[in-house]
Amino acid sequence: MKLYNYFRSSASFRVRIALALKGLQYDYVPVHLAKGEQKQPEFAALTPEGLVPMLETGDGLRLTQSMAIIEYLDETHPTPPLLPADAPGRARVRALSQIVACEIHPLNNLRVLKYLVHDLKADDGAKTDWYRHWVAVGLQAYEARMAEGTRGIYSHGDAPTLADCCLVPQIFNAQRFDSDLTPYPLTMAVFQACMQLPAFQQAQPSACPDAEP
Amino acid sequence: MKLYNYFRSSASFRVRIALALKGLQYDYVPVHLAKGEQKQPEFAALTPEGLVPMLETGDGLRLTQSMAIIEYLDETHPTPPLLPADAPGRARVRALSQIVACEIHPLNNLRVLKYLVHDLKADDGAKTDWYRHWVAVGLQAYEARMAEGTRGIYSHGDAPTLADCCLVPQIFNAQRFDSDLTPYPLTMAVFQACMQLPAFQQAQPSACPDAEP
């Protein structure tokens, strides 16, 4: 398998964690988002969205959208599972993942921040306020979910799931923007627990071949 | 089952389509987003996110996040299926759904447009440009996917899927903002095909009990 990705892309990071949790080997193909390499013809020919991550499987499938890729990996390589076996648990894990992937990350990724600055003439302060606002709205919801009865070491029980694959990159990202994370102690405890695991450590941006200081 | 939702919420509309496709009955509980009813204590006590849709199941589960709700419905009421049986097909349908749910809708929902106007002082023109920009970026990707080999009447083959549940509400929304949809003929053909089906007609905003002109 080949993973087209970028060390700092939080959606790429999600897939790297899932691959590492499942012990799957892959070729790392860097696509430098900040330099716009995702818009180059070679990459666009592979995937019309021009987005990373894109996973090329051994049998030639080209998969896009991080949550869809991780569900595919979970279906084709079921051990260890990244979703619970029960439908309510699966719904909870998917909803947690989507708090990050549908409520926080889409508002705060590179192309959106660029639009704010270039098209809406937002200054640095306004851009940072925007970033932190959506992190806070999303993490408040995540924290409320962590306070529910279903607590465990990780976001859902005592094994990492799709939700943790989504949460951890978002926390890395929020830390880069100096978001205040003290209101989310339960969420941060999950983050710390994840970062004790080799899979999360190996997948983190600083461990990537294309990492920059 | 009770569906807490809002006639104009595109994420609510997705779930209404899924419920209708599966022939499931439910009580419709309106939550008026434009009046801020989702922030009232009665609703917040039910779901910490304060977002619609929220589905309360017969056995007391309270499910959030539209894609997670639809996957739950698909797992617990498998007929007719809203995801293909094969893993590559499932990955494709989920990725299509996420083009809408992670790349377009999060940028264009009510609370984000309010932030643009109130906090970033965007005028009407800038707000509309923003809206149409993200619709165009997302639908270009969707259209490219529709041009792939896997064509059918709907987004994936000849039966409606989760992808169509996500696409149709987004098109309704884009039409409200007068987005130019002529560059997406394949996507619009899918939309038209969906709108021939009673399930999509019954779920549309104008057919809801809380519909406003």
Tab-separated table of C-alpha atoms in Angstrom:
chain	number	residue	atom	x	y	z
A	1	MET	CA	0.000	0.000	0.000
A	2	LYS	CA	1.014	3.583	-0.611
A	3	LEU	CA	-0.174	6.443	1.574
A	4	TYR	CA	-0.082	9.845	-0.086
A	5	ASN	CA	0.030	12.248	2.804
A	6	TYR	CA	1.608	15.217	4.519
A	7	PHE	CA	3.266	15.109	7.913
A	8	ARG	CA	1.241	18.027	9.280
A	9	SER	CA	-2.145	17.084	7.745
A	10	SER	CA	-4.329	16.006	10.568
A	11	ALA	CA	-6.526	13.858	8.301
A	12	SER	CA	-3.352	12.085	7.084
A	13	PHE	CA	-2.270	11.579	10.685
A	14	ARG	CA	-5.578	9.785	11.408
A	15	VAL	CA	-4.849	7.204	8.729
A	16	ARG	CA	-1.225	6.773	9.801
A	17	ILE	CA	-2.445	5.931	13.314
A	18	ALA	CA	-4.941	3.374	11.988
A	19	LEU	CA	-2.291	1.720	9.801
A	20	ALA	CA	0.108	1.595	12.738
A	21	LEU	CA	-2.510	0.199	15.143
A	22	LYS	CA	-3.182	-2.581	12.662
A	23	GLY	CA	0.516	-3.198	12.065
A	24	LEU	CA	0.177	-2.600	8.315
A	25	GLN	CA	3.234	-1.662	6.274
A	26	TYR	CA	3.007	1.026	3.597
A	27	ASP	CA	5.085	3.304	1.416
A	28	TYR	CA	4.997	6.894	2.585
A	29	VAL	CA	4.524	9.289	-0.346
A	30	PRO	CA	4.834	12.900	0.803
A	31	VAL	CA	2.598	15.549	-0.787
A	32	HIS	CA	3.635	18.990	0.402
A	33	LEU	CA	0.356	20.818	1.026
A	34	ALA	CA	1.911	24.128	2.026
A	35	LYS	CA	3.748	24.164	-1.342
A	36	GLY	CA	0.535	23.197	-3.170
A	37	GLU	CA	1.839	19.856	-4.443
A	38	GLN	CA	-1.682	18.411	-4.115
A	39	LYS	CA	-2.675	20.604	-7.070
A	40	GLN	CA	0.098	19.338	-9.351
A	41	PRO	CA	-1.096	17.316	-12.378
A	42	GLU	CA	0.677	14.126	-11.260
A	43	PHE	CA	-1.298	14.015	-8.028
A	44	ALA	CA	-4.554	15.325	-9.518
A	45	ALA	CA	-4.391	12.498	-12.059
A	46	LEU	CA	-4.513	10.041	-9.181
A	47	THR	CA	-7.366	11.645	-7.242
A	48	PRO	CA	-9.766	14.305	-8.466
A	49	GLU	CA	-10.263	15.815	-5.010
A	50	GLY	CA	-6.597	16.816	-4.814
A	51	LEU	CA	-6.660	16.084	-1.101
A	52	VAL	CA	-4.552	13.989	1.196
A	53	PRO	CA	-4.671	11.405	2.611
A	54	MET	CA	-5.096	9.081	-0.350
A	55	LEU	CA	-4.419	5.394	0.133
A	56	GLU	CA	-3.482	3.267	-2.850
A	57	THR	CA	-4.109	-0.347	-1.979
A	58	GLY	CA	-2.132	-3.320	-3.238
A	59	ASP	CA	-4.922	-4.131	-5.695
A	60	GLY	CA	-4.953	-0.650	-7.161
A	61	LEU	CA	-7.871	0.979	-5.354
A	62	ARG	CA	-7.373	4.654	-4.620
A	63	LEU	CA	-9.236	5.541	-1.458
A	64	THR	CA	-9.939	9.032	-0.192
A	65	GLN	CA	-11.469	10.657	2.901
A	66	SER	CA	-9.765	9.605	6.094
A	67	MET	CA	-12.758	8.136	7.949
A	68	ALA	CA	-13.787	6.136	4.874
A	69	ILE	CA	-10.208	4.856	4.517
A	70	ILE	CA	-10.051	3.798	8.165
A	71	GLU	CA	-13.414	1.996	7.961
A	72	TYR	CA	-12.110	0.201	4.856
A	73	LEU	CA	-8.960	-0.847	6.703
A	74	ASP	CA	-11.105	-2.021	9.590
A	75	GLU	CA	-13.293	-4.114	7.302
A	76	THR	CA	-10.408	-5.644	5.372
A	77	HIS	CA	-8.005	-6.059	8.324
A	78	PRO	CA	-10.349	-6.582	11.277
A	79	THR	CA	-7.703	-7.155	13.969
A	80	PRO	CA	-7.401	-5.194	16.159
A	81	PRO	CA	-10.841	-3.658	15.591
A	82	LEU	CA	-11.158	0.117	15.481
A	83	LEU	CA	-14.922	0.042	15.991
A	84	PRO	CA	-16.831	-1.731	18.781
A	85	ALA	CA	-18.805	-4.870	17.949
A	86	ASP	CA	-22.188	-3.455	19.078
A	87	ALA	CA	-24.263	-1.029	16.991
A	88	PRO	CA	-24.757	1.548	19.795
A	89	GLY	CA	-21.013	1.529	20.488
A	90	ARG	CA	-20.251	1.892	16.805
A	91	ALA	CA	-22.669	4.823	16.594
A	92	ARG	CA	-20.987	6.472	19.581
A	93	VAL	CA	-17.479	6.031	18.171
A	94	ARG	CA	-18.540	7.333	14.765
A	95	ALA	CA	-20.279	10.324	16.349
A	96	LEU	CA	-17.171	11.160	18.390
A	97	SER	CA	-15.057	10.886	15.242
A	98	GLN	CA	-17.453	13.176	13.431
A	99	ILE	CA	-17.338	15.801	16.189
A	100	VAL	CA	-13.709	16.176	15.118
A	101	ALA	CA	-14.005	15.430	11.405
A	102	CYS	CA	-17.233	17.348	10.699
A	103	GLU	CA	-17.331	20.076	13.360
A	104	ILE	CA	-13.740	21.114	14.065
A	105	HIS	CA	-11.258	20.089	11.393
A	106	PRO	CA	-13.108	21.259	8.236
A	107	LEU	CA	-13.192	24.794	9.613
A	108	ASN	CA	-9.554	24.875	10.573
A	109	ASN	CA	-7.632	23.224	7.788
A	110	LEU	CA	-5.038	24.965	5.670
A	111	ARG	CA	-7.196	25.888	2.692
A	112	VAL	CA	-9.870	27.431	4.898
A	113	LEU	CA	-7.382	29.486	6.890
A	114	LYS	CA	-5.891	30.674	3.585
A	115	TYR	CA	-9.338	31.773	2.401
A	116	LEU	CA	-9.890	33.715	5.625
A	117	VAL	CA	-6.637	35.607	5.140
A	118	HIS	CA	-6.640	36.108	1.369
A	119	ASP	CA	-10.327	36.563	0.615
A	120	LEU	CA	-11.862	37.795	3.860
A	121	LYS	CA	-8.754	39.821	4.809
A	122	ALA	CA	-8.733	38.362	8.298
A	123	ASP	CA	-5.643	39.423	10.231
A	124	ASP	CA	-3.572	37.028	12.343
A	125	GLY	CA	-5.636	37.714	15.447
A	126	ALA	CA	-8.946	37.096	13.725
A	127	LYS	CA	-7.582	33.906	12.137
A	128	THR	CA	-6.397	32.594	15.504
A	129	ASP	CA	-9.701	33.516	17.178
A	130	TRP	CA	-11.571	31.623	14.466
A	131	TYR	CA	-9.318	28.601	14.907
A	132	ARG	CA	-9.674	28.528	18.679
A	133	HIS	CA	-13.424	29.175	18.561
A	134	TRP	CA	-14.186	26.019	16.554
A	135	VAL	CA	-11.744	23.954	18.584
A	136	ALA	CA	-13.526	25.085	21.750
A	137	VAL	CA	-17.026	24.422	20.407
A	138	GLY	CA	-16.037	20.934	19.264
A	139	LEU	CA	-13.982	19.944	22.283
A	140	GLN	CA	-16.720	21.068	24.685
A	141	ALA	CA	-18.968	18.532	22.995
A	142	TYR	CA	-16.226	15.886	23.072
A	143	GLU	CA	-15.567	16.518	26.769
A	144	ALA	CA	-19.280	16.204	27.575
A	145	ARG	CA	-19.266	12.835	25.818
A	146	MET	CA	-16.185	11.736	27.761
A	147	ALA	CA	-18.103	12.476	30.989
A	148	GLU	CA	-20.811	9.972	30.045
A	149	GLY	CA	-21.113	6.554	31.620
A	150	THR	CA	-19.136	4.746	28.926
A	151	ARG	CA	-15.755	5.920	30.193
A	152	GLY	CA	-12.559	4.018	29.666
A	153	ILE	CA	-8.876	4.601	29.103
A	154	TYR	CA	-9.544	5.773	25.550
A	155	SER	CA	-12.448	7.628	23.946
A	156	HIS	CA	-14.622	4.512	24.027
A	157	GLY	CA	-13.549	1.781	26.383
A	158	ASP	CA	-10.118	0.337	26.957
A	159	ALA	CA	-8.879	-0.075	23.389
A	160	PRO	CA	-8.205	2.681	20.865
A	161	THR	CA	-10.825	3.261	18.178
A	162	LEU	CA	-11.545	5.408	15.133
A	163	ALA	CA	-12.478	8.180	17.587
A	164	ASP	CA	-8.949	8.246	19.006
A	165	CYS	CA	-7.515	8.257	15.466
A	166	CYS	CA	-9.471	11.494	14.925
A	167	LEU	CA	-9.016	13.081	18.349
A	168	VAL	CA	-5.245	12.871	18.713
A	169	PRO	CA	-4.336	14.732	15.477
A	170	GLN	CA	-6.850	17.441	16.382
A	171	ILE	CA	-5.164	17.954	19.755
A	172	PHE	CA	-1.747	18.195	18.073
A	173	ASN	CA	-3.219	20.807	15.767
A	174	ALA	CA	-4.869	22.740	18.595
A	175	GLN	CA	-1.572	22.798	20.473
A	176	ARG	CA	0.139	24.324	17.422
A	177	PHE	CA	-2.371	27.176	17.633
A	178	ASP	CA	-1.978	27.465	21.415
A	179	SER	CA	-5.634	26.652	22.027
A	180	ASP	CA	-6.494	26.504	25.732
A	181	LEU	CA	-7.025	22.812	26.434
A	182	THR	CA	-7.414	23.050	30.225
A	183	PRO	CA	-11.257	22.955	30.045
A	184	TYR	CA	-11.097	19.401	28.663
A	185	PRO	CA	-9.361	17.253	31.310
A	186	LEU	CA	-11.134	14.009	30.397
A	187	THR	CA	-10.371	14.475	26.715
A	188	MET	CA	-6.755	15.331	27.459
A	189	ALA	CA	-6.416	12.239	29.648
A	190	VAL	CA	-7.503	10.175	26.640
A	191	PHE	CA	-4.977	12.024	24.490
A	192	GLN	CA	-2.196	11.292	26.990
A	193	ALA	CA	-3.185	7.627	27.153
A	194	CYS	CA	-3.079	7.369	23.357
A	195	MET	CA	0.339	8.980	23.197
A	196	GLN	CA	1.713	6.221	25.441
A	197	LEU	CA	1.091	3.778	22.593
A	198	PRO	CA	3.823	3.159	19.999
A	199	ALA	CA	1.300	3.378	17.123
A	200	PHE	CA	0.405	6.957	17.985
A	201	GLN	CA	4.045	7.872	18.559
A	202	GLN	CA	5.148	6.420	15.222
A	203	ALA	CA	2.381	8.196	13.355
A	204	GLN	CA	2.949	11.658	14.807
A	205	PRO	CA	4.111	14.478	12.520
A	206	SER	CA	7.619	14.739	13.963
A	207	ALA	CA	8.221	11.044	13.186
A	208	CYS	CA	7.313	11.401	9.486
A	209	PRO	CA	9.924	11.276	6.703
A	210	ASP	CA	8.816	14.713	5.434
A	211	ALA	CA	8.740	16.329	8.893
A	212	GLU	CA	9.944	19.900	9.157
A	213	PRO	CA	10.974	21.682	12.337
B	1	MET	CA	-38.231	6.731	17.616
B	2	LYS	CA	-38.097	10.499	17.918
B	3	LEU	CA	-36.135	12.668	15.519
B	4	TYR	CA	-35.177	16.055	16.894
B	5	ASN	CA	-34.566	18.125	13.796
B	6	TYR	CA	-35.179	21.295	11.827
B	7	PHE	CA	-36.820	21.410	8.431
B	8	ARG	CA	-34.030	23.431	6.861
B	9	SER	CA	-31.089	21.644	8.508
B	10	SER	CA	-29.353	19.725	5.823
B	11	ALA	CA	-27.902	17.199	8.291
B	12	SER	CA	-31.457	16.588	9.596
B	13	PHE	CA	-32.675	16.124	6.038
B	14	ARG	CA	-30.089	13.359	5.506
B	15	VAL	CA	-31.531	11.352	8.392
B	16	ARG	CA	-35.130	11.970	7.307
B	17	ILE	CA	-34.260	10.496	3.893
B	18	ALA	CA	-32.662	7.422	5.458
B	19	LEU	CA	-35.658	6.850	7.748
B	20	ALA	CA	-38.019	7.221	4.799
B	21	LEU	CA	-35.974	4.899	2.551
B	22	LYS	CA	-36.159	2.258	5.255
B	23	GLY	CA	-39.847	2.868	5.866
B	24	LEU	CA	-39.306	3.631	9.552
B	25	GLN	CA	-41.901	5.636	11.462
B	26	TYR	CA	-40.833	8.327	13.914
B	27	ASP	CA	-42.101	11.300	15.872
B	28	TYR	CA	-40.935	14.577	14.393
B	29	VAL	CA	-39.714	16.959	17.107
B	30	PRO	CA	-38.916	20.382	15.666
B	31	VAL	CA	-35.968	22.347	17.070
B	32	HIS	CA	-35.898	25.825	15.571
B	33	LEU	CA	-32.226	26.493	14.845
B	34	ALA	CA	-32.708	30.019	13.558
B	35	LYS	CA	-34.404	30.897	16.884
B	36	GLY	CA	-31.611	29.178	18.827
B	37	GLU	CA	-33.855	26.504	20.351
B	38	GLN	CA	-30.961	24.035	20.199
B	39	LYS	CA	-29.288	26.054	22.971
B	40	GLN	CA	-32.286	25.896	25.320
B	41	PRO	CA	-31.741	23.866	28.512
B	42	GLU	CA	-34.422	21.296	27.636
B	43	PHE	CA	-32.614	20.308	24.450
B	44	ALA	CA	-29.105	20.684	25.877
B	45	ALA	CA	-30.085	18.270	28.647
B	46	LEU	CA	-30.763	15.656	25.983
B	47	THR	CA	-27.586	16.138	23.956
B	48	PRO	CA	-24.459	18.031	24.992
B	49	GLU	CA	-23.566	19.018	21.429
B	50	GLY	CA	-26.752	21.077	21.100
B	51	LEU	CA	-26.967	20.047	17.462
B	52	VAL	CA	-29.647	18.505	15.311
B	53	PRO	CA	-30.337	15.904	14.129
B	54	MET	CA	-30.610	13.831	17.284
B	55	LEU	CA	-32.388	10.497	17.095
B	56	GLU	CA	-33.881	9.010	20.235
B	57	THR	CA	-34.405	5.321	19.677
B	58	GLY	CA	-37.170	3.203	21.163
B	59	ASP	CA	-34.723	1.783	23.715
B	60	GLY	CA	-33.611	5.209	24.889
B	61	LEU	CA	-30.371	5.711	22.963
B	62	ARG	CA	-29.752	9.291	21.927
B	63	LEU	CA	-27.737	9.302	18.729
B	64	THR	CA	-26.003	12.299	17.189
B	65	GLN	CA	-24.094	13.109	14.006
B	66	SER	CA	-26.081	12.362	10.886
B	67	MET	CA	-23.703	9.903	9.201
B	68	ALA	CA	-23.306	7.947	12.440
B	69	ILE	CA	-27.092	7.860	12.850
B	70	ILE	CA	-27.603	6.593	9.305
B	71	GLU	CA	-24.963	3.876	9.699
B	72	TYR	CA	-26.711	2.832	12.934
B	73	LEU	CA	-30.040	2.647	11.140
B	74	ASP	CA	-28.402	0.629	8.391
B	75	GLU	CA	-26.926	-1.832	10.885
B	76	THR	CA	-30.124	-2.239	12.890
B	77	HIS	CA	-32.576	-2.145	9.949
B	78	PRO	CA	-30.527	-3.595	7.080
B	79	THR	CA	-33.263	-3.558	4.409
B	80	PRO	CA	-32.987	-1.800	2.056
B	81	PRO	CA	-29.233	-1.343	2.542
B	82	LEU	CA	-27.768	2.155	2.338
B	83	LEU	CA	-24.213	0.900	1.888
B	84	PRO	CA	-22.985	-1.606	-0.714
B	85	ALA	CA	-22.039	-5.112	0.392
B	86	ASP	CA	-18.405	-4.904	-0.801
B	87	ALA	CA	-15.668	-3.066	1.102
B	88	PRO	CA	-14.440	-1.008	-1.897
B	89	GLY	CA	-18.025	0.056	-2.636
B	90	ARG	CA	-18.597	0.964	0.998
B	91	ALA	CA	-15.399	3.013	0.984
B	92	ARG	CA	-16.545	4.832	-2.148
B	93	VAL	CA	-20.001	5.608	-0.744
B	94	ARG	CA	-18.555	6.808	2.554
B	95	ALA	CA	-15.994	8.971	0.748
B	96	LEU	CA	-18.724	10.537	-1.400
B	97	SER	CA	-20.777	11.193	1.721
B	98	GLN	CA	-17.780	12.790	3.374
B	99	ILE	CA	-17.122	15.079	0.406
B	100	VAL	CA	-20.446	16.639	1.387
B	101	ALA	CA	-20.347	16.149	5.150
B	102	CYS	CA	-16.672	17.042	5.755
B	103	GLU	CA	-15.772	19.371	2.864
B	104	ILE	CA	-18.900	21.399	2.038
B	105	HIS	CA	-21.530	21.411	4.743
B	106	PRO	CA	-19.366	22.219	7.813
B	107	LEU	CA	-18.224	25.425	6.144
B	108	ASN	CA	-21.676	26.529	5.142
B	109	ASN	CA	-23.973	25.780	8.024
B	110	LEU	CA	-25.872	28.410	9.947
B	111	ARG	CA	-23.509	28.884	12.877
B	112	VAL	CA	-20.517	29.344	10.586
B	113	LEU	CA	-22.298	31.885	8.392
B	114	LYS	CA	-23.309	33.755	11.561
B	115	TYR	CA	-19.674	33.844	12.709
B	116	LEU	CA	-18.602	35.243	9.323
B	117	VAL	CA	-21.115	38.057	9.598
B	118	HIS	CA	-20.897	38.869	13.319
B	119	ASP	CA	-17.244	38.242	14.082
B	120	LEU	CA	-15.462	38.655	10.774
B	121	LYS	CA	-17.800	41.442	9.611
B	122	ALA	CA	-18.339	39.775	6.250
B	123	ASP	CA	-20.977	41.572	4.196
B	124	ASP	CA	-23.690	39.752	2.270
B	125	GLY	CA	-21.568	39.517	-0.862
B	126	ALA	CA	-18.586	38.059	0.963
B	127	LYS	CA	-20.823	35.582	2.784
B	128	THR	CA	-22.392	34.418	-0.476
B	129	ASP	CA	-18.985	34.145	-2.164
B	130	TRP	CA	-17.763	32.011	0.715
B	131	TYR	CA	-20.829	29.793	0.493
B	132	ARG	CA	-20.568	29.294	-3.234
B	133	HIS	CA	-16.799	28.769	-3.137
B	134	TRP	CA	-17.003	25.718	-0.871
B	135	VAL	CA	-19.988	24.327	-2.748
B	136	ALA	CA	-17.997	24.591	-5.970
B	137	VAL	CA	-14.848	23.002	-4.534
B	138	GLY	CA	-16.831	20.105	-3.129
B	139	LEU	CA	-19.137	19.529	-6.074
B	140	GLN	CA	-16.212	19.566	-8.522
B	141	ALA	CA	-14.830	16.604	-6.598
B	142	TYR	CA	-18.244	14.930	-6.488
B	143	GLU	CA	-18.731	15.419	-10.222
B	144	ALA	CA	-15.307	13.921	-10.954
B	145	ARG	CA	-16.318	10.879	-8.917
B	146	MET	CA	-19.610	10.611	-10.808
B	147	ALA	CA	-17.592	10.464	-14.054
B	148	GLU	CA	-15.770	7.338	-12.867
B	149	GLY	CA	-16.534	3.863	-14.150
B	150	THR	CA	-18.945	2.984	-11.352
B	151	ARG	CA	-21.816	5.030	-12.761
B	152	GLY	CA	-25.425	4.243	-12.108
B	153	ILE	CA	-28.753	5.961	-11.643
B	154	TYR	CA	-27.721	7.163	-8.195
B	155	SER	CA	-24.355	8.161	-6.700
B	156	HIS	CA	-23.256	4.542	-6.493
B	157	GLY	CA	-25.134	2.088	-8.640
B	158	ASP	CA	-28.848	1.700	-9.132
B	159	ALA	CA	-30.106	2.004	-5.570
B	160	PRO	CA	-29.869	5.030	-3.280
B	161	THR	CA	-27.161	5.007	-0.615
B	162	LEU	CA	-25.800	7.086	2.242
B	163	ALA	CA	-24.098	9.209	-0.417
B	164	ASP	CA	-27.443	10.242	-1.885
B	165	CYS	CA	-28.768	10.993	1.616
B	166	CYS	CA	-25.905	13.502	1.920
B	167	LEU	CA	-25.906	14.858	-1.637
B	168	VAL	CA	-29.566	15.782	-2.031
B	169	PRO	CA	-29.807	18.094	1.020
B	170	GLN	CA	-26.602	19.814	-0.069
B	171	ILE	CA	-28.096	20.534	-3.489
B	172	PHE	CA	-31.253	21.953	-1.877
B	173	ASN	CA	-29.031	24.180	0.214
B	174	ALA	CA	-26.913	25.277	-2.742
B	175	GLN	CA	-30.062	26.162	-4.666
B	176	ARG	CA	-31.179	28.416	-1.793
B	177	PHE	CA	-27.919	30.325	-2.195
B	178	ASP	CA	-28.255	30.400	-5.996
B	179	SER	CA	-25.033	28.472	-6.498
B	180	ASP	CA	-24.332	27.747	-10.152
B	181	LEU	CA	-24.952	24.031	-10.546
B	182	THR	CA	-24.557	23.815	-14.323
B	183	PRO	CA	-20.930	22.574	-14.092
B	184	TYR	CA	-22.142	19.359	-12.425
B	185	PRO	CA	-24.480	17.619	-14.883
B	186	LEU	CA	-23.769	14.078	-13.680
B	187	THR	CA	-24.305	15.054	-10.068
B	188	MET	CA	-27.491	16.918	-10.931
B	189	ALA	CA	-28.782	13.898	-12.859
B	190	VAL	CA	-28.338	11.867	-9.674
B	191	PHE	CA	-30.165	14.572	-7.721
B	192	GLN	CA	-33.059	14.496	-10.175
B	193	ALA	CA	-33.246	10.714	-10.021
B	194	CYS	CA	-33.372	10.818	-6.228
B	195	MET	CA	-36.126	13.410	-6.256
B	196	GLN	CA	-38.291	11.018	-8.261
B	197	LEU	CA	-38.421	8.749	-5.219
B	198	PRO	CA	-41.188	9.214	-2.613
B	199	ALA	CA	-38.678	8.883	0.265
B	200	PHE	CA	-36.736	11.945	-0.893
B	201	GLN	CA	-39.939	13.872	-1.576
B	202	GLN	CA	-41.398	13.107	1.856
B	203	ALA	CA	-38.183	14.119	3.602
B	204	GLN	CA	-37.694	17.455	1.853
B	205	PRO	CA	-37.898	20.673	3.883
B	206	SER	CA	-41.184	21.870	2.388
B	207	ALA	CA	-42.884	18.616	3.448
B	208	CYS	CA	-41.847	18.997	7.118
B	209	PRO	CA	-44.333	19.901	9.872
B	210	ASP	CA	-42.214	22.934	10.856
B	211	ALA	CA	-41.704	24.156	7.279
B	212	GLU	CA	-41.750	27.894	6.688
B	213	PRO	CA	-42.207	29.606	3.337
